[in-house]
Amino acid sequence: MPRLTTYTLLAAAALLQSTVGARIAVAEGRPNLVLLLVIAWAVHRGIEEGVVGGVVGGLLLDVLSGAPFGLNAIVMALVGLAVGVREPGIYRSSVLLLSTTAFLTTLGYHVLVYLGLQLMGRQLPSAAVVSETLIPAMLLNALLMPLVHWLLRRALRATSALDLG
Amino acid sequence: MVAAAVALALAPGPARQFESLGSRVFEPIQLGVSGLVDAVDQFWSTFRRVGELAGENAAYREQVDRLQAELVRMRELEQENHDLRNLLGLKQRAGPGELIPVRVVGSEVTPFVQTLTIDRGTDDGVQEGLALVTWRGLVGRVIKASATTAKVLLITDVNSSVAARVQDPSSRATGLVRGLGQDGLIMEQIPQQDRIETGQTVISSGLGGVYPEGLVIGTIVRIQHKDVDVFQSALLQPAVDVNKLERLYVLRPTAQSRDE
């Protein structure tokens, strides 16, 4: 049931991102809801579930986006791996640690996507263009991370209560 | 009493005096009563008028509402007229072909990927390679088409390139327009000897057969020119704002125009 809840949330996040998300920009930066959920799931359940959640979230993004199919699945799996490798408990007491993780993971995500596109022989935007959106995106994700983490935990608690009921 | 009346009638002098006295006595009373009657009459008229005014007011409000609705409808018709004129212009510029109206159902606007998802697919005749346009100009090209939806690569995507030329007959400089990953475009490989100026419109040249000829791409805003280089380049302001897309069409060439 927790997996089903998270995968449903990932699908909703991917849909939101492809419809509303593209229209929401703060200083050229846009939040990545799927990335935030993958981070939250990896933080909550550790490395294995983080990787699987990343693959699911990434595949959903690949279906809805115009990026080469499979790129997001691979990158998100690596994100789930990198974040999930820490002990889950370490995040629970620190909002700052969660935000910092999201901040750095957003940078890592962009670097991995950049490298992936380069390996696929795609043209890449200039560093100036990337940096215009990257730093605002990192800050946005860092701000939203504690909220997304809290929402995921509430959703999981609610569905667990339904399970037991 | 009768005798007194007859006597008054026969004697003009006393009759006039009596009349004058009577007038003086009755005048204020007459004035008072008349004023009172007038006031009552006025009040009653006003009372009746209020009812009439309320009715008139309601009728005027209805008329205003109706006229306002008509005004809104007329503005819509005016806008539609404007759009249809532009669409006719677009059809004339785009050449023979069918314009399939589409709507955007999803989008991805990042520096790495700039794509749209539209609500028509192969079931509606949308195929890979077809151009997406508005009356303002070129938006992108279909890169993937499923039965009911299709993905479009925007011309502002770094992986997009359009064979182009300057519309100005005194120039006709040719080049290749590439996306810069955000809102900008750059026209490259323009021969140094070709004269270009800011403000000139750039259109698709049709070379290579990827995009039809004559679709507006953008306007030159800055020229990058070095004497030592073989080519010059120019930054363009796109004709279409990808953040405000409306009234989109996929341009599907007819069999006749494909053969030409």
Coordinates of C-alpha atoms in Angstrom, one line a residue:
Chain A
M1 CA 0.0 0.0 0.0
P2 CA 2.8 2.6 0.7
R3 CA 4.3 1.9 -2.7
L4 CA 0.9 2.2 -4.4
T5 CA 0.4 5.6 -2.6
T6 CA 3.8 6.8 -3.6
Y7 CA 3.5 5.7 -7.2
T8 CA 0.1 7.3 -7.5
L9 CA 1.6 10.5 -6.1
L10 CA 4.4 10.2 -8.6
A11 CA 1.9 9.9 -11.5
A12 CA 0.0 12.9 -10.2
A13 CA 3.3 14.9 -9.8
A14 CA 4.3 14.0 -13.4
L15 CA 0.9 15.1 -14.7
L16 CA 1.0 18.3 -12.8
Q17 CA 4.5 19.0 -13.9
S18 CA 3.7 18.5 -17.6
T19 CA 0.5 20.6 -17.4
V20 CA 0.7 23.3 -14.8
G21 CA 4.4 23.1 -13.9
A22 CA 5.7 24.4 -17.2
R23 CA 3.7 27.6 -16.6
I24 CA 5.0 28.2 -13.1
A25 CA 8.4 29.9 -13.1
V26 CA 10.1 31.8 -10.3
A27 CA 13.0 33.8 -11.7
E28 CA 13.3 31.4 -14.7
G29 CA 13.4 28.4 -12.3
R30 CA 10.8 25.7 -12.1
P31 CA 10.2 23.1 -9.4
N32 CA 10.7 19.5 -10.3
L33 CA 7.8 17.8 -8.4
V34 CA 8.8 14.3 -9.5
L35 CA 12.4 14.7 -8.3
L36 CA 11.2 16.0 -5.0
L37 CA 8.9 13.0 -4.5
V38 CA 11.7 10.6 -5.5
I39 CA 14.0 12.3 -2.9
A40 CA 11.3 12.1 -0.3
W41 CA 10.6 8.4 -1.0
A42 CA 14.3 7.5 -0.9
V43 CA 14.7 9.5 2.4
H44 CA 11.8 7.6 3.8
R45 CA 12.5 4.1 2.6
G46 CA 16.1 3.9 1.8
I47 CA 18.2 2.8 -1.1
E48 CA 16.2 -0.1 -2.8
E49 CA 12.9 1.6 -2.7
G50 CA 14.5 4.9 -3.7
V51 CA 15.9 3.3 -6.9
V52 CA 12.6 1.7 -7.8
G53 CA 10.7 4.9 -7.0
G54 CA 13.2 6.8 -9.2
V55 CA 12.7 4.4 -12.1
V56 CA 8.9 4.7 -11.8
G57 CA 9.0 8.5 -11.5
G58 CA 11.5 8.8 -14.3
L59 CA 9.5 6.6 -16.7
L60 CA 6.4 8.6 -16.0
L61 CA 8.4 11.8 -16.9
D62 CA 9.8 10.1 -20.0
V63 CA 6.3 9.2 -21.3
L64 CA 5.0 12.8 -20.8
S65 CA 8.1 14.7 -21.8
G66 CA 10.0 15.1 -25.0
A67 CA 13.3 14.0 -23.6
P68 CA 14.9 10.9 -25.0
F69 CA 13.0 7.9 -23.6
G70 CA 14.7 6.3 -20.6
L71 CA 16.9 9.2 -19.7
N72 CA 14.8 10.4 -16.8
A73 CA 14.3 6.8 -15.6
I74 CA 18.1 6.3 -15.4
V75 CA 18.8 9.7 -13.8
M76 CA 16.0 9.4 -11.2
A77 CA 17.2 5.9 -10.3
L78 CA 20.6 7.3 -9.6
V79 CA 19.1 10.0 -7.6
G80 CA 17.1 7.4 -5.5
L81 CA 20.4 5.5 -5.1
A82 CA 22.4 8.5 -4.0
V83 CA 19.8 9.8 -1.5
G84 CA 18.7 6.5 -0.2
V85 CA 22.2 5.4 0.8
R86 CA 21.9 7.4 4.0
E87 CA 20.1 6.2 7.0
P88 CA 16.5 7.3 6.8
G89 CA 16.5 8.5 10.4
I90 CA 19.1 11.1 9.8
Y91 CA 16.7 13.3 7.9
R92 CA 13.8 13.2 10.2
S93 CA 15.2 15.7 12.7
S94 CA 16.5 18.2 10.3
V95 CA 14.6 20.3 7.8
L96 CA 17.9 22.0 6.9
L97 CA 19.4 18.7 5.9
L98 CA 16.4 17.8 3.8
S99 CA 16.6 21.2 2.0
T100 CA 20.3 20.9 1.5
T101 CA 19.8 17.4 0.0
A102 CA 17.2 18.7 -2.4
F103 CA 19.5 21.6 -3.3
L104 CA 22.5 19.4 -4.1
T105 CA 20.4 16.7 -5.7
T106 CA 18.8 19.2 -8.1
L107 CA 22.3 20.1 -9.2
G108 CA 23.3 16.5 -9.5
Y109 CA 20.1 15.8 -11.6
H110 CA 20.9 18.6 -14.0
V111 CA 24.5 17.4 -14.4
L112 CA 23.4 13.8 -15.0
V113 CA 20.8 14.9 -17.6
Y114 CA 23.5 17.1 -19.3
L115 CA 25.9 14.1 -19.4
G116 CA 23.2 11.8 -20.6
L117 CA 22.2 14.1 -23.4
Q118 CA 25.8 14.5 -24.4
L119 CA 26.3 10.8 -24.5
M120 CA 23.3 10.5 -26.8
G121 CA 24.8 13.0 -29.2
R122 CA 22.2 15.7 -28.6
Q123 CA 22.9 19.4 -28.9
L124 CA 23.3 21.1 -25.5
P125 CA 22.4 24.7 -24.4
S126 CA 25.2 27.0 -23.3
A127 CA 26.4 27.1 -19.7
A128 CA 24.9 30.6 -19.4
V129 CA 21.4 29.4 -20.4
V130 CA 21.6 26.4 -18.0
S131 CA 22.8 28.5 -15.1
E132 CA 20.0 31.0 -15.6
T133 CA 17.5 28.3 -14.7
L134 CA 19.6 26.0 -12.6
I135 CA 20.2 28.1 -9.5
P136 CA 16.6 29.3 -9.1
A137 CA 15.4 25.6 -9.6
M138 CA 17.9 24.5 -6.9
L139 CA 16.6 27.1 -4.5
L140 CA 12.9 26.4 -5.3
N141 CA 13.4 22.7 -4.8
A142 CA 15.2 23.3 -1.5
L143 CA 12.3 25.4 -0.3
L144 CA 9.7 22.9 -1.3
M145 CA 11.4 19.8 -0.1
P146 CA 10.3 19.9 3.6
L147 CA 6.7 20.4 2.4
V148 CA 6.8 17.5 -0.1
H149 CA 8.4 15.3 2.5
W150 CA 5.8 16.1 5.1
L151 CA 3.0 15.6 2.5
L152 CA 4.3 12.2 1.6
R153 CA 4.6 11.1 5.2
R154 CA 1.0 12.3 5.8
A155 CA -0.3 10.5 2.8
L156 CA 1.5 7.3 3.8
R157 CA 0.2 7.5 7.3
A158 CA -3.4 8.1 6.0
T159 CA -3.2 5.1 3.7
S160 CA -1.7 2.9 6.4
A161 CA -4.6 3.9 8.7
L162 CA -7.0 2.8 5.9
D163 CA -5.1 -0.5 5.6
L164 CA -5.4 -1.2 9.3
G165 CA -9.0 -0.1 9.4
Chain B
M1 CA -83.2 85.7 2.5
V2 CA -84.5 85.6 -1.0
A3 CA -85.5 89.2 -0.8
A4 CA -82.0 90.1 0.4
A5 CA -80.5 88.2 -2.5
V6 CA -82.8 90.0 -5.0
A7 CA -82.0 93.3 -3.4
L8 CA -78.2 92.6 -3.7
A9 CA -78.7 91.6 -7.3
L10 CA -80.5 94.7 -8.2
A11 CA -78.1 97.0 -6.3
P12 CA -74.7 96.8 -8.0
G13 CA -72.8 98.8 -5.5
P14 CA -73.6 96.8 -2.3
A15 CA -73.3 93.6 -4.4
R16 CA -69.8 94.4 -5.3
Q17 CA -68.9 95.1 -1.7
F18 CA -70.4 91.9 -0.6
E19 CA -68.6 89.9 -3.2
S20 CA -65.3 91.6 -2.3
L21 CA -65.8 90.8 1.4
G22 CA -66.7 87.2 0.6
S23 CA -63.5 86.8 -1.5
R24 CA -61.4 88.2 1.2
V25 CA -62.8 85.8 3.7
F26 CA -62.7 82.7 1.5
E27 CA -59.4 83.4 -0.3
P28 CA -57.0 82.1 2.4
I29 CA -59.3 79.1 3.0
Q30 CA -59.3 78.4 -0.7
L31 CA -55.6 78.8 -0.9
G32 CA -55.1 76.4 2.0
V33 CA -57.5 73.8 0.7
S34 CA -56.2 74.1 -2.8
G35 CA -52.6 73.7 -1.5
L36 CA -53.6 70.6 0.4
V37 CA -55.4 69.1 -2.5
D38 CA -52.3 69.8 -4.7
A39 CA -50.0 68.2 -2.2
V40 CA -52.1 65.1 -1.9
D41 CA -52.4 65.0 -5.7
Q42 CA -48.6 65.4 -6.0
F43 CA -48.0 62.7 -3.4
W44 CA -50.3 60.4 -5.2
S45 CA -48.7 61.1 -8.5
T46 CA -45.2 60.5 -7.1
F47 CA -46.4 57.3 -5.5
R48 CA -47.8 56.2 -8.8
R49 CA -44.6 57.4 -10.6
V50 CA -42.4 55.4 -8.2
G51 CA -44.1 52.2 -9.3
E52 CA -43.7 53.3 -12.9
L53 CA -40.1 54.2 -12.4
A54 CA -39.3 50.9 -10.8
G55 CA -40.8 49.2 -13.9
E56 CA -38.9 51.5 -16.2
N57 CA -35.7 50.9 -14.3
A58 CA -36.1 47.1 -14.5
A59 CA -36.7 47.4 -18.3
Y60 CA -33.6 49.6 -18.7
R61 CA -31.5 47.2 -16.7
E62 CA -32.6 44.4 -18.9
Q63 CA -31.8 46.4 -22.0
V64 CA -28.4 47.3 -20.6
D65 CA -27.7 43.6 -19.8
R66 CA -28.8 42.6 -23.3
L67 CA -26.7 45.3 -24.9
Q68 CA -23.7 44.4 -22.8
A69 CA -24.0 40.8 -23.8
E70 CA -24.3 41.8 -27.4
L71 CA -21.2 44.0 -27.0
V72 CA -19.2 41.0 -25.6
R73 CA -20.4 38.9 -28.5
M74 CA -19.4 41.5 -31.0
R75 CA -16.0 41.8 -29.5
E76 CA -15.6 38.0 -29.8
L77 CA -16.8 38.2 -33.4
E78 CA -14.3 41.0 -34.0
Q79 CA -11.5 38.9 -32.5
E80 CA -12.6 35.9 -34.5
N81 CA -12.7 37.9 -37.7
H82 CA -9.2 39.2 -36.9
D83 CA -8.0 35.6 -36.3
L84 CA -9.7 34.3 -39.4
R85 CA -8.1 37.0 -41.5
N86 CA -4.8 36.1 -40.1
L87 CA -5.5 32.4 -40.6
L88 CA -6.3 33.2 -44.2
G89 CA -3.1 35.1 -44.5
L90 CA -1.3 32.1 -42.9
K91 CA -2.9 29.7 -45.4
Q92 CA -1.8 31.9 -48.3
R93 CA 1.7 32.1 -46.9
A94 CA 1.9 28.4 -46.1
G95 CA 0.7 27.3 -49.5
P96 CA -1.5 24.4 -50.3
G97 CA -2.2 22.2 -47.3
E98 CA -4.7 21.5 -44.6
L99 CA -4.6 23.3 -41.2
I100 CA -5.5 20.9 -38.4
P101 CA -6.5 22.9 -35.3
V102 CA -4.8 21.5 -32.1
R103 CA -4.6 22.3 -28.4
V104 CA -1.6 22.0 -26.1
V105 CA -2.2 19.4 -23.3
G106 CA 1.3 19.3 -21.9
S107 CA 4.6 21.0 -22.2
E108 CA 8.2 20.8 -21.1
V109 CA 10.2 24.0 -21.0
T110 CA 13.7 23.4 -19.7
P111 CA 17.0 24.5 -21.1
F112 CA 17.6 20.9 -22.3
V113 CA 14.3 20.1 -23.8
Q114 CA 11.5 22.3 -25.2
T115 CA 8.6 20.3 -26.3
L116 CA 4.8 20.4 -26.4
T117 CA 2.2 17.7 -26.3
I118 CA -0.8 18.3 -28.5
D119 CA -4.2 16.7 -28.5
R120 CA -4.2 15.3 -32.0
G121 CA -2.4 12.3 -33.4
T122 CA -2.2 9.9 -36.3
D123 CA -5.9 9.3 -36.1
D124 CA -6.4 12.9 -37.1
G125 CA -3.7 13.0 -39.8
V126 CA -0.9 14.4 -37.6
Q127 CA 2.4 12.7 -38.5
E128 CA 6.0 13.1 -37.7
G129 CA 7.7 15.9 -39.5
L130 CA 4.7 18.2 -39.9
A131 CA 5.0 21.8 -38.9
L132 CA 3.1 23.4 -36.0
V133 CA 2.1 27.0 -36.6
T134 CA 0.0 29.9 -35.4
W135 CA -1.0 32.9 -37.5
R136 CA 2.1 34.7 -36.1
G137 CA 4.5 32.1 -37.4
L138 CA 6.3 28.9 -36.9
V139 CA 6.2 27.1 -33.5
G140 CA 7.8 23.8 -34.1
R141 CA 7.8 20.3 -35.7
V142 CA 6.1 17.1 -34.8
I143 CA 8.7 14.6 -33.6
K144 CA 6.5 11.8 -32.3
A145 CA 2.9 10.9 -33.1
S146 CA 0.8 8.4 -31.4
A147 CA -2.9 7.7 -32.2
T148 CA -4.4 10.5 -30.2
T149 CA -1.5 12.8 -29.2
A150 CA 1.8 14.1 -30.6
K151 CA 5.0 15.6 -29.3
V152 CA 6.3 18.8 -30.9
L153 CA 9.8 20.1 -30.7
L154 CA 9.8 23.8 -30.4
I155 CA 12.0 25.9 -32.7
T156 CA 13.6 27.4 -29.5
D157 CA 14.9 23.9 -28.5
V158 CA 18.7 23.6 -29.0
N159 CA 18.1 20.5 -31.2
S160 CA 15.9 22.4 -33.6
S161 CA 17.2 23.8 -36.8
V162 CA 15.3 25.6 -39.6
A163 CA 16.6 26.5 -43.0
A164 CA 15.8 30.2 -43.3
R165 CA 16.2 33.4 -45.2
V166 CA 15.6 37.1 -44.7
Q167 CA 12.3 38.1 -46.1
D168 CA 13.5 41.6 -47.3
P169 CA 13.9 41.4 -51.1
S170 CA 17.0 43.7 -50.9
S171 CA 18.8 41.1 -48.7
R172 CA 17.5 37.5 -49.1
A173 CA 20.4 36.3 -47.0
T174 CA 20.1 32.7 -46.1
G175 CA 21.2 30.8 -43.0
L176 CA 20.2 28.2 -40.4
V177 CA 18.1 29.2 -37.4
R178 CA 18.8 27.2 -34.2
G179 CA 17.1 27.4 -30.8
L180 CA 19.1 28.7 -27.9
G181 CA 17.3 26.6 -25.2
Q182 CA 15.3 29.4 -23.6
D183 CA 13.3 32.0 -25.5
G184 CA 15.9 32.9 -28.1
L185 CA 16.9 31.9 -31.6
I186 CA 20.1 32.4 -33.5
M187 CA 20.5 32.5 -37.3
E188 CA 23.9 31.1 -38.3
Q189 CA 25.9 30.4 -41.4
I190 CA 24.9 33.7 -43.0
P191 CA 27.5 34.5 -45.6
Q192 CA 29.6 37.6 -44.7
Q193 CA 28.8 39.4 -47.9
D194 CA 25.1 39.2 -47.3
R195 CA 23.6 42.4 -46.0
I196 CA 21.4 42.0 -43.0
E197 CA 19.9 44.6 -40.6
T198 CA 18.1 44.6 -37.3
G199 CA 14.4 44.6 -37.6
Q200 CA 14.3 42.4 -40.7
T201 CA 11.9 39.4 -40.7
V202 CA 13.3 35.9 -41.1
I203 CA 11.2 33.2 -42.7
S204 CA 11.6 29.5 -43.5
S205 CA 13.3 29.0 -46.8
G206 CA 11.9 25.5 -47.5
L207 CA 15.3 24.1 -48.2
G208 CA 15.7 20.5 -47.2
G209 CA 12.0 20.0 -47.3
V210 CA 11.6 19.9 -43.5
Y211 CA 9.5 23.0 -43.1
P212 CA 7.4 24.6 -45.8
E213 CA 8.6 27.9 -47.3
G214 CA 7.4 31.2 -46.1
L215 CA 6.6 30.6 -42.4
V216 CA 7.7 33.5 -40.2
I217 CA 10.3 32.6 -37.7
G218 CA 11.3 35.8 -36.0
T219 CA 12.9 39.3 -36.3
I220 CA 16.6 40.1 -36.2
V221 CA 17.5 41.9 -33.0
R222 CA 21.3 41.8 -33.0
I223 CA 24.0 41.0 -35.5
Q224 CA 27.2 39.2 -34.6
H225 CA 29.8 40.0 -37.2
K226 CA 33.5 39.5 -37.3
D227 CA 35.5 40.4 -40.4
V228 CA 37.8 37.4 -39.9
D229 CA 35.0 34.9 -40.0
V230 CA 33.5 33.3 -43.1
F231 CA 30.0 33.6 -41.7
Q232 CA 28.0 36.1 -39.6
S233 CA 25.2 35.3 -37.3
A234 CA 22.2 37.1 -35.9
L235 CA 20.1 36.8 -32.8
L236 CA 16.4 36.6 -33.4
Q237 CA 13.3 37.5 -31.4
P238 CA 10.9 34.6 -32.1
A239 CA 7.6 35.6 -33.8
V240 CA 5.7 33.3 -31.5
D241 CA 5.8 33.6 -27.7
V242 CA 6.0 29.9 -26.6
N243 CA 4.6 30.9 -23.2
K244 CA 1.4 32.3 -24.7
L245 CA 0.3 29.8 -27.3
E246 CA -3.2 29.9 -28.7
R247 CA -4.9 28.9 -31.9
L248 CA -2.4 26.4 -33.0
Y249 CA -2.5 24.4 -36.2
V250 CA -0.6 21.5 -37.7
L251 CA 0.1 22.1 -41.3
R252 CA -0.5 19.0 -43.3
P253 CA 0.5 19.3 -47.0
T254 CA -2.0 18.0 -49.5
A255 CA -0.9 15.2 -51.9
Q256 CA -0.7 17.8 -54.7
S257 CA 1.6 20.1 -52.7
R258 CA 3.8 17.1 -51.7
D259 CA 4.3 16.2 -55.3
E260 CA 5.2 19.8 -56.3

